[in-house]
Short mmCIF file of C-alpha atoms in Angstrom, two decimals:
data_model
loop_
_atom_site.label_atom_id
_atom_site.label_comp_id
_atom_site.label_asym_id
_atom_site.label_seq_id
_atom_site.Cartn_x
_atom_site.Cartn_y
_atom_site.Cartn_z
CA UNK A 300 90.79 31.67 -23.88
CA UNK A 301 87.16 31.21 -22.91
CA UNK A 302 84.55 30.38 -25.56
CA UNK A 303 82.42 33.49 -26.06
CA UNK A 304 80.86 35.27 -29.01
CA UNK A 305 81.37 38.96 -29.64
CA UNK A 306 78.00 40.24 -30.79
CA UNK A 307 78.43 44.02 -30.97
CA UNK A 308 80.76 46.99 -30.69
CA UNK A 309 78.93 50.24 -29.92
CA UNK A 310 80.87 53.00 -31.65
CA UNK A 311 81.10 55.77 -29.07
CA UNK A 312 84.83 56.53 -29.16
CA UNK A 313 85.14 57.25 -25.44
CA UNK A 314 88.27 58.96 -24.20
CA UNK A 315 87.98 57.07 -20.91
CA UNK A 316 84.91 54.85 -20.88
CA UNK A 317 84.39 53.45 -17.37
CA UNK A 318 82.03 52.22 -14.66
CA UNK A 319 79.72 50.11 -16.84
CA UNK A 320 76.54 48.89 -15.08
CA UNK A 321 73.40 46.98 -16.05
CA UNK A 322 70.01 48.43 -15.07
CA UNK A 323 67.66 45.43 -14.93
CA UNK A 324 64.53 47.55 -14.33
CA UNK A 325 65.04 49.51 -17.54
CA UNK A 326 66.88 46.77 -19.46
CA UNK A 327 69.68 49.17 -20.29
CA UNK A 328 73.44 49.42 -19.91
CA UNK A 329 75.06 52.57 -18.49
CA UNK A 330 78.59 53.90 -18.33
CA UNK A 331 80.60 57.11 -18.06
CA UNK A 332 83.26 58.81 -20.14
CA UNK A 333 85.15 60.34 -17.24
CA UNK A 334 87.24 62.97 -19.02
CA UNK A 335 84.42 64.10 -21.32
CA UNK A 336 81.91 64.58 -18.44
CA UNK A 337 79.35 62.31 -20.09
CA UNK A 338 76.92 59.67 -18.78
CA UNK A 339 75.70 57.10 -21.33
CA UNK A 340 72.50 55.06 -21.37
CA UNK A 341 72.01 52.34 -24.00
CA UNK A 342 68.70 50.47 -24.16
CA UNK A 343 69.08 46.75 -24.79
CA UNK A 344 68.39 45.10 -27.14
CA UNK A 345 66.96 48.22 -28.81
CA UNK A 346 70.37 49.94 -28.89
CA UNK A 347 68.91 53.42 -28.44
CA UNK A 348 71.64 55.66 -27.06
CA UNK A 349 71.20 58.66 -24.74
CA UNK A 350 74.04 60.86 -23.53
CA UNK A 351 73.81 63.18 -20.52
CA UNK A 352 76.22 65.97 -19.57
CA UNK A 353 77.60 65.97 -16.02
CA UNK A 354 78.77 69.04 -14.05
CA UNK A 355 82.12 67.46 -13.17
CA UNK A 356 83.99 64.40 -14.35
CA UNK A 357 81.79 61.47 -13.36
CA UNK A 358 84.18 58.80 -12.10
CA UNK A 359 81.76 56.18 -10.75
CA UNK A 360 78.04 55.89 -10.07
CA UNK A 361 75.22 53.58 -9.00
CA UNK A 362 71.47 53.52 -9.44
CA UNK A 363 69.06 54.73 -6.76
CA UNK A 364 65.43 54.27 -5.80
CA UNK A 365 64.67 57.78 -7.11
CA UNK A 366 63.57 58.25 -10.72
CA UNK A 367 66.21 59.78 -13.02
CA UNK A 368 68.72 59.94 -10.17
CA UNK A 369 72.12 58.32 -9.64
CA UNK A 370 74.45 58.35 -6.66
CA UNK A 371 77.71 59.64 -8.07
CA UNK A 372 81.38 59.86 -7.28
CA UNK A 373 82.27 63.01 -9.15
CA UNK A 374 85.90 64.05 -9.29
CA UNK A 375 85.63 65.97 -5.99
CA UNK A 376 83.13 63.92 -3.98
CA UNK A 377 79.77 62.22 -3.61
CA UNK A 378 76.44 63.49 -4.91
CA UNK A 379 72.88 62.64 -5.83
CA UNK A 380 72.48 63.73 -9.43
CA UNK A 381 69.31 64.09 -11.50
CA UNK A 382 70.74 63.38 -14.93
CA UNK A 383 67.67 64.50 -16.91
CA UNK A 384 67.50 67.87 -15.21
CA UNK A 385 71.28 68.15 -14.98
CA UNK A 386 70.85 69.05 -11.33
CA UNK A 387 72.80 68.08 -8.22
CA UNK A 388 70.28 67.32 -5.46
CA UNK A 389 72.74 66.66 -2.62
CA UNK A 390 76.50 66.58 -2.40
CA UNK A 391 79.43 65.97 -0.10
CA UNK A 392 82.68 67.47 -1.33
CA UNK A 393 85.81 65.67 -0.12
CA UNK A 394 88.50 66.95 -2.50
CA UNK A 395 89.46 70.40 -3.72
CA UNK A 396 89.50 71.04 -7.45
CA UNK A 397 93.07 71.36 -8.61
CA UNK A 398 94.40 69.29 -5.70
CA UNK A 399 95.87 66.70 -8.04
CA UNK A 400 93.50 64.08 -6.64
CA UNK A 401 90.20 62.82 -8.00
CA UNK A 402 87.77 60.01 -7.42
CA UNK A 403 87.99 56.90 -9.59
CA UNK A 404 86.29 53.49 -9.39
CA UNK A 405 83.29 52.76 -7.16
CA UNK A 406 80.32 50.45 -6.70
CA UNK A 407 77.33 49.80 -4.45
CA UNK A 408 77.28 46.86 -2.02
CA UNK A 409 74.32 44.54 -1.46
CA UNK A 410 73.28 46.50 1.62
CA UNK A 411 73.00 49.73 -0.39
CA UNK A 412 76.20 51.53 0.62
CA UNK A 413 78.15 53.29 -2.11
CA UNK A 414 81.93 52.77 -2.11
CA UNK A 415 84.43 54.78 -4.15
CA UNK A 416 88.14 55.43 -3.99
CA UNK A 417 90.46 58.19 -5.09
CA UNK A 418 93.71 58.48 -7.05
CA UNK A 419 96.44 61.02 -7.76
CA UNK A 420 96.66 62.35 -11.31
CA UNK A 421 99.44 64.90 -10.83
CA UNK A 422 102.38 62.52 -11.02
CA UNK A 423 103.17 62.50 -7.31
CA UNK A 424 105.10 59.48 -6.09
CA UNK A 425 103.26 58.86 -2.80
CA UNK A 426 100.18 56.66 -2.53
CA UNK A 427 97.68 59.41 -1.69
CA UNK A 428 94.47 57.59 -2.60
CA UNK A 429 91.73 56.76 -0.09
CA UNK A 430 88.76 54.37 -0.19
CA UNK A 431 85.51 55.88 1.13
CA UNK A 432 82.07 54.47 1.94
CA UNK A 433 78.89 56.56 1.70
CA UNK A 434 75.99 55.42 3.90
CA UNK A 435 72.35 56.04 3.01
CA UNK A 436 72.16 58.66 5.78
CA UNK A 437 74.95 60.70 4.21
CA UNK A 438 77.71 59.67 6.60
CA UNK A 439 81.06 59.08 4.86
CA UNK A 440 83.75 56.86 6.37
CA UNK A 441 87.33 56.28 5.33
CA UNK A 442 87.94 52.55 4.88
CA UNK A 443 91.46 52.28 3.40
CA UNK A 444 94.42 54.51 2.50
CA UNK A 445 97.90 54.24 0.97
CA UNK A 446 96.41 53.68 -2.50
CA UNK A 447 97.86 54.74 -5.85
CA UNK A 448 94.79 54.21 -8.08
CA UNK A 449 91.54 52.83 -6.64
CA UNK A 450 89.92 50.23 -8.85
CA UNK A 451 87.94 47.00 -9.08
CA UNK A 452 85.45 47.43 -6.22
CA UNK A 453 83.13 44.39 -5.92
CA UNK A 454 81.90 41.75 -3.47
CA UNK A 455 81.58 37.98 -3.57
CA UNK A 456 78.11 36.47 -3.92
CA UNK A 457 77.46 36.11 -0.17
CA UNK A 458 79.03 39.47 0.80
CA UNK A 459 81.67 37.82 2.97
CA UNK A 460 84.59 39.33 1.06
CA UNK A 461 85.34 42.64 -0.65
CA UNK A 462 87.65 42.85 -3.68
CA UNK A 463 89.69 45.93 -4.47
CA UNK A 464 92.57 46.66 -6.85
CA UNK A 465 95.43 49.14 -6.70
CA UNK A 466 96.30 49.33 -10.38
CA UNK A 467 99.95 50.56 -10.37
CA UNK A 468 100.80 47.85 -7.84
CA UNK A 469 99.32 45.30 -10.29
CA UNK A 470 97.50 43.84 -7.31
CA UNK A 471 93.95 42.70 -6.57
CA UNK A 472 93.28 42.47 -2.84
CA UNK A 473 90.61 40.65 -0.88
CA UNK A 474 89.24 41.79 2.48
CA UNK A 475 86.91 40.06 4.89
CA UNK A 476 83.69 42.03 4.82
CA UNK A 477 81.22 42.64 7.64
CA UNK A 478 78.01 43.12 5.67
CA UNK A 479 76.00 44.27 8.68
CA UNK A 480 78.45 46.97 9.78
CA UNK A 481 79.95 47.74 6.38
CA UNK A 482 83.51 47.26 7.61
CA UNK A 483 86.45 45.65 5.85
CA UNK A 484 89.07 43.56 7.65
CA UNK A 485 92.74 42.95 7.03
CA UNK A 486 93.63 42.85 3.35
CA UNK A 487 95.30 39.90 1.66
CA UNK A 488 96.75 39.61 -1.82
CA UNK A 489 94.25 37.83 -4.06
CA UNK A 490 96.01 38.01 -7.44
CA UNK A 491 98.70 39.91 -9.33
CA UNK A 492 98.78 40.77 -13.01
CA UNK A 493 101.77 40.33 -15.30
CA UNK A 494 104.33 43.11 -15.70
CA UNK A 495 102.95 45.94 -17.84
CA UNK A 496 99.30 44.87 -17.32
CA UNK A 497 97.10 46.55 -14.70
CA UNK A 498 93.84 45.45 -13.03
CA UNK A 499 90.99 47.88 -13.65
CA UNK A 500 87.21 47.61 -13.12
CA UNK A 501 85.79 44.27 -12.00
CA UNK A 502 82.66 42.26 -11.28
CA UNK A 503 81.74 38.86 -9.81
CA UNK A 504 79.64 36.22 -11.57
CA UNK A 505 76.99 33.91 -10.09
CA UNK A 506 79.61 31.20 -9.44
CA UNK A 507 81.71 33.57 -7.34
CA UNK A 508 84.45 34.05 -9.92
CA UNK A 509 86.03 37.49 -10.27
CA UNK A 510 86.25 39.16 -13.69
CA UNK A 511 88.87 41.89 -14.02
CA UNK A 512 89.37 44.25 -16.97
CA UNK A 513 93.09 44.24 -17.69
CA UNK A 514 94.34 47.69 -18.75
CA UNK A 515 97.08 47.28 -21.38
CA UNK A 516 96.32 43.55 -21.35
CA UNK A 517 93.64 43.45 -24.10
CA UNK A 518 91.53 41.00 -22.12
CA UNK A 519 89.05 40.38 -19.34
CA UNK A 520 90.64 37.94 -16.91
CA UNK A 521 88.61 35.44 -14.89
CA UNK A 522 89.84 34.36 -11.44
CA UNK A 523 88.55 31.49 -9.30
CA UNK A 524 87.53 32.26 -5.69
CA UNK A 525 91.00 31.17 -4.55
CA UNK A 526 92.72 33.62 -6.89
CA UNK A 527 93.81 31.21 -9.62
CA UNK A 528 93.59 32.08 -13.30
CA UNK A 529 90.43 30.60 -14.80
CA UNK A 530 90.51 31.79 -18.40
CA UNK A 531 90.19 35.08 -20.22
CA UNK A 532 88.15 36.87 -22.88
CA UNK A 533 90.27 38.71 -25.48
CA UNK A 534 89.27 42.28 -26.32
CA UNK A 535 90.37 43.81 -29.66
CA UNK A 536 91.87 46.88 -27.95
CA UNK A 537 94.61 47.15 -25.36
CA UNK A 538 92.79 49.22 -22.74
CA UNK A 539 89.58 47.60 -21.44
CA UNK A 540 88.52 49.51 -18.34
CA UNK A 541 85.46 47.90 -16.76
CA UNK A 542 83.14 44.92 -17.12
CA UNK A 543 79.62 43.94 -16.10
CA UNK A 544 77.06 41.25 -16.89
CA UNK A 545 73.65 42.21 -18.22
CA UNK A 546 70.90 41.38 -20.66
CA UNK A 547 67.58 39.65 -19.88
CA UNK A 548 69.41 36.49 -18.74
CA UNK A 549 72.45 38.28 -17.27
CA UNK A 550 74.68 36.32 -19.66
CA UNK A 551 75.89 39.23 -21.78
CA UNK A 552 79.21 40.82 -20.91
CA UNK A 553 79.55 44.57 -21.48
CA UNK A 554 83.08 46.01 -21.59
CA UNK A 555 84.08 49.68 -21.64
CA UNK A 556 87.39 50.74 -23.17
CA UNK A 557 89.59 53.84 -23.52
CA UNK A 558 91.65 55.61 -26.14
CA UNK A 559 93.31 57.86 -23.58
CA UNK A 560 97.14 57.73 -23.76
CA UNK A 561 97.23 55.93 -27.13
CA UNK A 562 99.43 57.56 -29.77
CA UNK A 563 98.43 58.07 -33.40
CA UNK A 564 100.13 54.89 -34.59
CA UNK A 565 98.40 52.79 -31.93
CA UNK A 566 95.03 54.43 -32.61
CA UNK A 567 95.37 53.54 -36.31
CA UNK A 568 95.82 49.91 -35.26
CA UNK A 569 93.27 50.03 -32.42
CA UNK A 570 90.60 51.90 -34.35
CA UNK A 571 87.89 50.50 -32.05
CA UNK A 572 89.49 51.87 -28.87
CA UNK A 573 86.94 53.72 -26.74
CA UNK A 574 83.97 51.65 -27.90
CA UNK A 575 81.63 49.50 -25.80
CA UNK A 576 81.97 45.78 -26.56
CA UNK A 577 79.26 43.17 -26.00
CA UNK A 578 79.92 39.44 -25.66
CA UNK A 579 77.54 36.48 -25.39
CA UNK A 580 78.90 34.17 -22.67
CA UNK A 581 78.07 30.85 -20.98
CA UNK A 582 78.34 32.68 -17.63
CA UNK A 583 75.80 34.69 -15.65
CA UNK A 584 76.14 37.77 -13.51
CA UNK A 585 74.31 38.68 -10.32
CA UNK A 586 71.60 41.29 -9.85
CA UNK A 587 72.69 44.82 -9.04
CA UNK A 588 71.58 46.91 -6.05
CA UNK A 589 70.37 50.45 -5.47
CA UNK A 590 71.11 53.33 -3.14
CA UNK A 591 68.21 54.41 -0.92
CA UNK A 592 67.81 58.20 -1.07
CA UNK A 593 65.03 58.55 1.52
CA UNK A 594 67.29 59.59 4.41
CA UNK A 595 68.90 62.32 2.30
CA UNK A 596 65.69 63.91 1.04
CA UNK A 597 65.69 66.43 3.88
CA UNK A 598 69.32 67.29 3.04
CA UNK A 599 68.76 68.14 -0.60
CA UNK A 600 70.99 71.03 -1.71
CA UNK A 601 72.14 71.45 1.90
CA UNK A 602 75.82 70.93 2.86
CA UNK A 603 76.66 67.94 5.01
CA UNK A 604 78.48 68.87 8.26
CA UNK A 605 82.17 68.00 8.11
CA UNK A 606 81.93 65.99 11.34
CA UNK A 607 80.00 63.34 9.38
CA UNK A 608 83.31 62.28 7.85
CA UNK A 609 84.42 59.73 10.40
CA UNK A 610 87.37 57.31 10.48
CA UNK A 611 86.69 53.62 9.92
#
């Protein structure tokens, strides 16, 4: 195990805490509780907590250049959401409510595109998930299909490769990435988790190593750029969901967790399940990026034509 120091556990008791991100401009850490339709903001190091209601389950999000606005992957599609007014400014619906599908993990690339993938939650056996990319002009493209549960979106430090996990397959994949065009190439297997442990949300550190939250694995696993195991950070609950680096020096690790699917006996033992954990590490993250809303300002509260959904 890697030498780190656990410095805090923020007691929020999330059902499904996810999508944790560091906002360097505000010096705050943000995350979502998907099933409770909540967006969290925690100032750091002040530890002042704000909670915002969302109109649908908020599955993934990223920051934008617009004050009080995130780009969101709600359960049915993409949106620009003013979290202080509780108002959707622009949206592109891709899924029907009640379809058995919803969005899941997503992240913004260094060129400002927002990527998010879907998953089935109705118990179907086919891999019905799709990975989408939202451009700053509102155009949505389909980048990958045949996915069970989309997870772990992130890029290496020079944007030459894209990482993506399909959790039930216990597989983290790597794709060659064309940063200029925003296209992914042929996928290759990067790493596999052990039986009964599933890769969830992920990030990349300044050395190019991948950090993957391991659902049911009670740890954050570190992988070298060639996919080899490079240590782990133990988490005192079995279901860590996502990880990011933050803090003034980008050397703090923030980890969201979940109590979803845990029975009463397990919850008695994992009484901290659903909390946000903070670790001091000898590693550093990389700066996050923002979605540019300027090209969508003239489309606020207007539907996006369906022909803007184009194949990759």
